[in-house]
mmCIF file of C-alpha atoms in Angstrom:
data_model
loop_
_atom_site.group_PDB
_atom_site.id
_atom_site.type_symbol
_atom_site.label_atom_id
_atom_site.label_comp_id
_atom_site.label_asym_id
_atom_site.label_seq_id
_atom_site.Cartn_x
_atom_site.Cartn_y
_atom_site.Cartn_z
ATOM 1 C CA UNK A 63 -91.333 83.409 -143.310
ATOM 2 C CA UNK A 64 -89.817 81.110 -145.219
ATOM 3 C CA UNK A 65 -89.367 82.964 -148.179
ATOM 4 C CA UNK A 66 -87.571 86.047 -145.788
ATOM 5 C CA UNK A 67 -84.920 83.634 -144.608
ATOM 6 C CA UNK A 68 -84.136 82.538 -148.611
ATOM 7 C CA UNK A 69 -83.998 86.132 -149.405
ATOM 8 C CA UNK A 70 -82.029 86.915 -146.718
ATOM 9 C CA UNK A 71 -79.500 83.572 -147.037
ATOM 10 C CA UNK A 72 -79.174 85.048 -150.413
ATOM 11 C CA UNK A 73 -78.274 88.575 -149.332
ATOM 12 C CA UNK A 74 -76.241 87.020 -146.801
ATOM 13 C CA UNK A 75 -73.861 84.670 -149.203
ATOM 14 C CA UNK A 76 -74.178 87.579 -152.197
ATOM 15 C CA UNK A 77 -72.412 89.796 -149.380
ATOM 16 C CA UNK A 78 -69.488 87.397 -148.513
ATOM 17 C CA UNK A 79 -69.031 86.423 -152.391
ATOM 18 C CA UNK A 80 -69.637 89.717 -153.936
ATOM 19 C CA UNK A 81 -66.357 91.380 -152.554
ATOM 20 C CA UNK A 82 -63.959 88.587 -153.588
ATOM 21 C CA UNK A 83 -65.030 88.822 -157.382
ATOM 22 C CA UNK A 84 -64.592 92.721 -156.860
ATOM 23 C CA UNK A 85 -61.485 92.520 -155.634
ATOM 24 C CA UNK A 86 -59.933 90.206 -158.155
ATOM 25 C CA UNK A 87 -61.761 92.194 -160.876
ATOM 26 C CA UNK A 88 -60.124 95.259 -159.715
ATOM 27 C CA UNK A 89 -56.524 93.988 -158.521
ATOM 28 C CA UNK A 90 -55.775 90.640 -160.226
ATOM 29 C CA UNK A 91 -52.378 90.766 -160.135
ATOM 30 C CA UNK A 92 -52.206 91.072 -155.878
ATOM 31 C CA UNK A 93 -54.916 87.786 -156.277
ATOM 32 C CA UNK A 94 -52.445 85.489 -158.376
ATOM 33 C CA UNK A 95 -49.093 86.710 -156.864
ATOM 34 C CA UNK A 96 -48.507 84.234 -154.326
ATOM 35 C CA UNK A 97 -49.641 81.546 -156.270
ATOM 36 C CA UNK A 98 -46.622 82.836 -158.618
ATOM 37 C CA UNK A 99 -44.389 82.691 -155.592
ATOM 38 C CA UNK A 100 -45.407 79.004 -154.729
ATOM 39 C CA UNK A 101 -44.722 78.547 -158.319
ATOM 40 C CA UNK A 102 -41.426 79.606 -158.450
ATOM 41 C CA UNK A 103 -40.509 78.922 -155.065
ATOM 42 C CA UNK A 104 -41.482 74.909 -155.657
ATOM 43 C CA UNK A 105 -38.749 72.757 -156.538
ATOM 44 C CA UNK A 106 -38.728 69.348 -157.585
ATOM 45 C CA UNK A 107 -37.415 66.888 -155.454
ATOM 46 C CA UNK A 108 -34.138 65.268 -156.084
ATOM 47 C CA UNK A 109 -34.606 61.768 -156.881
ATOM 48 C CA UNK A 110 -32.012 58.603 -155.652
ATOM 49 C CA UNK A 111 -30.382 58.581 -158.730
ATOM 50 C CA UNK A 112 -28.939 62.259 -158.750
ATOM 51 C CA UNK A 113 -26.950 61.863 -155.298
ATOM 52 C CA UNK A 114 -23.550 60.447 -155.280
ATOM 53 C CA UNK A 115 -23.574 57.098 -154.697
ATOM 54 C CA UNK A 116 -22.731 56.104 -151.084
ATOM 55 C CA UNK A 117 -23.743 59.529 -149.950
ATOM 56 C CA UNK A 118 -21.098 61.932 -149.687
ATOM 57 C CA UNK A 119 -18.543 59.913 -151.077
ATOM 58 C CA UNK A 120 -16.326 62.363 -153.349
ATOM 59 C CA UNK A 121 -16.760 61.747 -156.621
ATOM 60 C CA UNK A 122 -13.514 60.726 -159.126
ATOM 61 C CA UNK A 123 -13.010 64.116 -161.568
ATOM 62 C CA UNK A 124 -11.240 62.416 -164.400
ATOM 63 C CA UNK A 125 -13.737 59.690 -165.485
ATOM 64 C CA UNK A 126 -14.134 60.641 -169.041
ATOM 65 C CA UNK A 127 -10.106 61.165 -169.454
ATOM 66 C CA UNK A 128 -9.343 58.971 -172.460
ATOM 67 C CA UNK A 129 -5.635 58.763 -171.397
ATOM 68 C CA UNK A 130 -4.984 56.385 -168.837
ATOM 69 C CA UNK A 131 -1.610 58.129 -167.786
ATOM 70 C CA UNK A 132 -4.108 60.766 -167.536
ATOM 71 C CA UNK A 133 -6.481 60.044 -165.927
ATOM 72 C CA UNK A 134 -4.563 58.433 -163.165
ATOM 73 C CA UNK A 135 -2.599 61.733 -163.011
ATOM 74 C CA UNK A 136 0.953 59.811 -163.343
ATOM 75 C CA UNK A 137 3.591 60.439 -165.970
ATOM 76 C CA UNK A 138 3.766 58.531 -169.483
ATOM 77 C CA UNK A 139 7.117 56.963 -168.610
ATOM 78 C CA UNK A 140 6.223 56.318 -164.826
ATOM 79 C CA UNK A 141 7.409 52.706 -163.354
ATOM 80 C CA UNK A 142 5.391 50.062 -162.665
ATOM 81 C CA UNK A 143 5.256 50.716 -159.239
ATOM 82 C CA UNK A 144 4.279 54.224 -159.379
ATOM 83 C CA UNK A 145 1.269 53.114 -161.504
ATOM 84 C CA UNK A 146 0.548 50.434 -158.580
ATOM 85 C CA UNK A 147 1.001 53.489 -155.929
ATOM 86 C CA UNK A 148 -1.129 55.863 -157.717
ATOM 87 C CA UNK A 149 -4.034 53.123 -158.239
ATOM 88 C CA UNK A 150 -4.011 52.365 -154.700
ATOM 89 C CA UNK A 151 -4.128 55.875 -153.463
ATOM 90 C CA UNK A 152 -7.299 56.860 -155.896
ATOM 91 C CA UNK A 153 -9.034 53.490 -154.853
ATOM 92 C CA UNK A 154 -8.599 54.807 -151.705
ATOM 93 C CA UNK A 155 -9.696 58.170 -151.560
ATOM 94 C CA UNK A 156 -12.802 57.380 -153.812
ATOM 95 C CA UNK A 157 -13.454 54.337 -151.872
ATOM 96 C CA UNK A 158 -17.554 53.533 -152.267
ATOM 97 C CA UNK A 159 -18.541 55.506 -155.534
ATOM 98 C CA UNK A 160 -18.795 52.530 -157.834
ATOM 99 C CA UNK A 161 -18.025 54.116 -160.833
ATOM 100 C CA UNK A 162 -15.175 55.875 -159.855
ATOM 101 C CA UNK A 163 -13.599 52.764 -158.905
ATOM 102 C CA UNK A 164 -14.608 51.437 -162.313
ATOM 103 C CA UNK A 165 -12.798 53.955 -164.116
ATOM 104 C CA UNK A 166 -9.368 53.838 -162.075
ATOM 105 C CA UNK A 167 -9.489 49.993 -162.641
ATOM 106 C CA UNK A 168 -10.440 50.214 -166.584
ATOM 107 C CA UNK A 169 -7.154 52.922 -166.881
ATOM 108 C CA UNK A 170 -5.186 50.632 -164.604
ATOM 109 C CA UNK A 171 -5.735 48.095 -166.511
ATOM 110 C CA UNK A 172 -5.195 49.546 -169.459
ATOM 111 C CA UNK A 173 -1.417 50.079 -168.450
ATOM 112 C CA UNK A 174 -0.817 46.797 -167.308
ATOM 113 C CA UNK A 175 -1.643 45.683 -171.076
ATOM 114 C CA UNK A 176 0.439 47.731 -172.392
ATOM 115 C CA UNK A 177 3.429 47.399 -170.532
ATOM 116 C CA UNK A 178 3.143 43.519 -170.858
ATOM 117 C CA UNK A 179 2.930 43.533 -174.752
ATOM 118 C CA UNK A 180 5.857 46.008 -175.171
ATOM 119 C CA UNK A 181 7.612 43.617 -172.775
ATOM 120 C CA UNK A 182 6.773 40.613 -175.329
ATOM 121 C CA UNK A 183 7.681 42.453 -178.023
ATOM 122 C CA UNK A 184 10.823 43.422 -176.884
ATOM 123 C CA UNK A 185 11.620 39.503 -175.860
ATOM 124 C CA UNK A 186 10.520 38.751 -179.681
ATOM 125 C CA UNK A 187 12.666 41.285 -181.232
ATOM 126 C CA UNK A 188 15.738 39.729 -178.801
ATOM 127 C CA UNK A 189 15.271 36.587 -179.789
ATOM 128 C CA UNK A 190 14.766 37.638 -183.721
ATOM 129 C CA UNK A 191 18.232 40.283 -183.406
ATOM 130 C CA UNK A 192 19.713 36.270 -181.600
ATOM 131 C CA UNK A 193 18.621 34.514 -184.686
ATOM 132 C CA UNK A 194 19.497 36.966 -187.010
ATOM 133 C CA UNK A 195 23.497 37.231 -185.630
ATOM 134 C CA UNK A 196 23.459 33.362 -185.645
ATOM 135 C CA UNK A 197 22.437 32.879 -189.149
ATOM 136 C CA UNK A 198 25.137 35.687 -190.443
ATOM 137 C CA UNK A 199 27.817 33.850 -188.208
ATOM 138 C CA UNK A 200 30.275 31.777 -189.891
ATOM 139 C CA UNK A 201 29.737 28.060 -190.106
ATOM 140 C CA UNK A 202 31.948 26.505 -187.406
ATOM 141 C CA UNK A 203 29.556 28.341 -184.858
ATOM 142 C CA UNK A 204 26.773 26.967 -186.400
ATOM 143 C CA UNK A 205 28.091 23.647 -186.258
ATOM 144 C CA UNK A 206 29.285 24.278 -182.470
ATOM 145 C CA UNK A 207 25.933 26.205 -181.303
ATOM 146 C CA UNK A 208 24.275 23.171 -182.915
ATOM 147 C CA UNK A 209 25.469 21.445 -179.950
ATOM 148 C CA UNK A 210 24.379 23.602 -177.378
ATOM 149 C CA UNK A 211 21.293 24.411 -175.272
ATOM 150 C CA UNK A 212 19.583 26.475 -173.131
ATOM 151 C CA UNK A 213 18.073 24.957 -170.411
ATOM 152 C CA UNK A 214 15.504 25.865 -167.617
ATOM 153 C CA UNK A 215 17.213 28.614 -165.526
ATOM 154 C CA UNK A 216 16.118 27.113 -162.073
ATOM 155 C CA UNK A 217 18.091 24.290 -163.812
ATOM 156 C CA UNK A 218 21.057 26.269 -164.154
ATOM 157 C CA UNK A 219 20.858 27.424 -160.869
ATOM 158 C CA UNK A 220 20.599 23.738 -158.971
ATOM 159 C CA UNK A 221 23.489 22.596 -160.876
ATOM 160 C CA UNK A 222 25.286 25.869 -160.495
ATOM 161 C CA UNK A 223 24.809 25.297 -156.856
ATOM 162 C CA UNK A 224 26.334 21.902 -156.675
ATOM 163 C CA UNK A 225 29.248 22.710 -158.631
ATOM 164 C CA UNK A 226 29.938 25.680 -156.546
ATOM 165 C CA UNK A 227 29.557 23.620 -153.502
ATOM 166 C CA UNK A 228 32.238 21.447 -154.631
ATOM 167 C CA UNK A 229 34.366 24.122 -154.828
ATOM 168 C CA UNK A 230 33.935 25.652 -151.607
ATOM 169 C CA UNK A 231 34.176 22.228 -150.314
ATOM 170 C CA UNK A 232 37.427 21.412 -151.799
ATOM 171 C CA UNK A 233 38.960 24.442 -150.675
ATOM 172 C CA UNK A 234 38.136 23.918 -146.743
ATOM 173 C CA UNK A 235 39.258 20.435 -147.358
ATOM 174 C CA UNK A 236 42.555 21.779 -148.798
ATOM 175 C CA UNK A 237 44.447 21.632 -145.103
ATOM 176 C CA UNK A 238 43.405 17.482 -144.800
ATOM 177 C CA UNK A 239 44.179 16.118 -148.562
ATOM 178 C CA UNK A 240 43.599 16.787 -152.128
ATOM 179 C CA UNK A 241 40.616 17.538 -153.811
ATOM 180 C CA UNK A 242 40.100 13.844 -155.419
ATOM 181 C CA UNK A 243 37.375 12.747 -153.738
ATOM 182 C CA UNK A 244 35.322 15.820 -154.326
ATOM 183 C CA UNK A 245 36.190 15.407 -158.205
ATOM 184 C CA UNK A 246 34.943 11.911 -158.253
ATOM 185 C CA UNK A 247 31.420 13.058 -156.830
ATOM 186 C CA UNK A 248 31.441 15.916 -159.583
ATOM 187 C CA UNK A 249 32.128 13.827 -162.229
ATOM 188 C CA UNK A 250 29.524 11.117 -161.144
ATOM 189 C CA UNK A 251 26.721 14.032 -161.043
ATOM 190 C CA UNK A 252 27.851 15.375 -164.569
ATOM 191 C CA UNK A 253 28.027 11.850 -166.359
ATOM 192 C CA UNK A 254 24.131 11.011 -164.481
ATOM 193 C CA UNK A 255 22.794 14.850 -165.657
ATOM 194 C CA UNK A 256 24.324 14.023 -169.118
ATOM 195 C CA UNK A 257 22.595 10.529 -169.170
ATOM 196 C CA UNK A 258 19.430 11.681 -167.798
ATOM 197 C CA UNK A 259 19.524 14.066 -171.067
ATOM 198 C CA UNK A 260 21.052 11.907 -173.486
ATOM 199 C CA UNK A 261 19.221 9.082 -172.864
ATOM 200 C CA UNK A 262 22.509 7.195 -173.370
ATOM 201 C CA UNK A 263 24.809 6.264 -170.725
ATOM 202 C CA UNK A 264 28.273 5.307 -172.855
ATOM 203 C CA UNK A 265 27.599 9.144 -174.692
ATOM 204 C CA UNK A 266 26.837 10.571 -171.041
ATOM 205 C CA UNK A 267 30.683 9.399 -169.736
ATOM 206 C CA UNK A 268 32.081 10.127 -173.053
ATOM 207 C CA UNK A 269 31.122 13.476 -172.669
ATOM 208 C CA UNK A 270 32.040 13.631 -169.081
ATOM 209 C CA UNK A 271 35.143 12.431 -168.851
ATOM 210 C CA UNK A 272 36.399 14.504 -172.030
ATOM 211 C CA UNK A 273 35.054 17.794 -169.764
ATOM 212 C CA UNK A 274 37.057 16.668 -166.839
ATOM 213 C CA UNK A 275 40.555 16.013 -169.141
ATOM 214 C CA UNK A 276 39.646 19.193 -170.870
ATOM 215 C CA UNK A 277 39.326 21.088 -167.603
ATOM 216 C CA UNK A 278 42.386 19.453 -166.289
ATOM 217 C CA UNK A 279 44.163 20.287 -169.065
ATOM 218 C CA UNK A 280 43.554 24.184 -169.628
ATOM 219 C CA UNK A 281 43.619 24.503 -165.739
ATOM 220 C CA UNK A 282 47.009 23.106 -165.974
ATOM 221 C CA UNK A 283 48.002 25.573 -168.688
ATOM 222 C CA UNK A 284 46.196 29.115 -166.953
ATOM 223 C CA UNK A 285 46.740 28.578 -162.938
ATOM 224 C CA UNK A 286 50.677 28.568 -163.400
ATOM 225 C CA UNK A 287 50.243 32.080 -165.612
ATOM 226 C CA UNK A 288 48.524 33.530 -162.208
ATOM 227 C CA UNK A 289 50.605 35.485 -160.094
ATOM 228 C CA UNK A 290 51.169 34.083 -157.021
ATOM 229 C CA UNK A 291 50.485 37.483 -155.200
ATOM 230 C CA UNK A 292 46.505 36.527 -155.982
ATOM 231 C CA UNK A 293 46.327 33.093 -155.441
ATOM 232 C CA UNK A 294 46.025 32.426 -150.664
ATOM 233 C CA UNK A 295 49.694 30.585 -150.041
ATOM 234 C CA UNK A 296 47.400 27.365 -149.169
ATOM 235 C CA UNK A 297 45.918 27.000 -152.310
ATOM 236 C CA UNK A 298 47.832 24.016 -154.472
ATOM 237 C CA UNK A 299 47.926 23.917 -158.043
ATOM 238 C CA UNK A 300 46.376 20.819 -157.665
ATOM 239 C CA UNK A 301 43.118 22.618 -155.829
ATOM 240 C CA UNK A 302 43.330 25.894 -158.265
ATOM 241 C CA UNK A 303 42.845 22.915 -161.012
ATOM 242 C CA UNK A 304 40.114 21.160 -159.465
ATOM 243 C CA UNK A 305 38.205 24.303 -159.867
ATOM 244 C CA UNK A 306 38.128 25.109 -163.293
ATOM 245 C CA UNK A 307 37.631 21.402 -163.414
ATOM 246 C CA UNK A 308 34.043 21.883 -161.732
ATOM 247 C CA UNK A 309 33.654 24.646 -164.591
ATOM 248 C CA UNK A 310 33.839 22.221 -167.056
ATOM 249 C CA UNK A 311 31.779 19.798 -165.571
ATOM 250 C CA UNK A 312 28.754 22.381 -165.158
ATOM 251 C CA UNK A 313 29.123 23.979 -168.191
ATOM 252 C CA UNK A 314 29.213 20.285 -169.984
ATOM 253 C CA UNK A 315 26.115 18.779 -168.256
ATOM 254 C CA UNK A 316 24.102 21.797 -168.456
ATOM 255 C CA UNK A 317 24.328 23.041 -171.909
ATOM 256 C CA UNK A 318 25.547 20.805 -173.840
ATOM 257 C CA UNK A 319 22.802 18.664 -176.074
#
């Protein structure tokens, strides 16, 4: 009995195997064809790397433009502040993809370099073009230039401001008295700027007192040549004076060595 239910298992699992090897023997092609549509259906899957980063932050198109006018899409002779506008306006419309916010900043960058060493370059040819016209001058403007400096500008400005105070307050003083008080004070601050200079206090009133005489003098000489339609009925010669006295006295403790 045994050996019937072996024979028959036999018969049994020939029967269910027997067709499949027929029917790939026959038809291999109809076997294998949806493994060849698995095959070319399966894709590989994208990895972190490949998406943008941040998502679906847009990415910046120009990254590999060389040209940093370029590649910021601005014109070669745009203005400072158009390059500012356009790097602001890319930062922030690629805001979050890291490497298009590299690339704005290296072009940006780039600019800003350039603009600041054509802007030294252009002080260092001024100053050579200064030299140059000074050394061709003749000699009595060497000797007087040899006398003369440039100082500080916020310098210039303080005492430009005191001077110019002076004058404004001499004129609404002009109704009460003359302007001799207010030409005492000046002279005081020119002789202790000159001495704070100088080092040397007898040089220092020297050289102020010979500003205010020389003042005195050529206001003297150029206020009476003004016609009287330009000069406000309440103005004396005495205050016209004063004021190109204050000139002197400015121009004296601030630029002279």
């Amino acid at each position: 009995m045994s050996s019937s239910l072996l024979l028959s298992g036999s018969t049994v699992s020939s029967s269910f195997i027997a067709p499949s090897k027929l029917s790939l023997e026959r038809n291999p092609s109809k076997s294998l064809l949806p493994f060849r549509n698995v095959s070319r259906s399966f894709k590989s899957p994208r990895c972190a790397v490949d998406s943008p980063y941040g998502g679906n932050v847009p990415t910046f198109p120009r990254t590999r433009v060389w040209d940093p006018y370029k590649r910021l899409g601005i014109s070669p002779y745009a203005s400072e502040e158009e390059i500012w506008a356009s790097r602001n306006f890319l930062l922030q419309q690629y805001s979050g993809h890291e490497r298009s916010e590299e690339s704005i900043e290296g072009a940006f960058e780039k600019l800003l370099m350039s603009s600041f060493i054509r802007r030294k370059k252009t002080k260092i040819n001024l100053k050579t073009r200064l030299k140059k016209k000074v050394e061709e001058s003749p000699p009595w403007v060497k000797t007087l230039l040899e006398f003369v400096e440039m100082p500080p500008m916020d310098t210039i400005f303080r005492r430009l401001f005191l001077f110019a105070f002076m004058g404004g307050w001499s004129i609404m003083n002009s109704a009460e008295g003359g302007p001799a008080f207010q030409v005492a004070v000046s002279l005081a601050a020119c002789i202790y700027f000159l001495n704070e200079k100088t080092k040397s206090l007898g040089r220092a009133c020297v050289i102020g007192i010979g500003a205010l005489a020389a003042g005195w003098f050529c206001g003297s000489l150029i206020i009476p040549m003004i016609p009287t339609f330009l000069i406000h009925p309440t103005w004396t010669l005495e205050l016209l004076t004063s004021l190109v006295v204050y000139g002197f006295l400015f121009l004296s403790c601030t630029f002279l060595k």
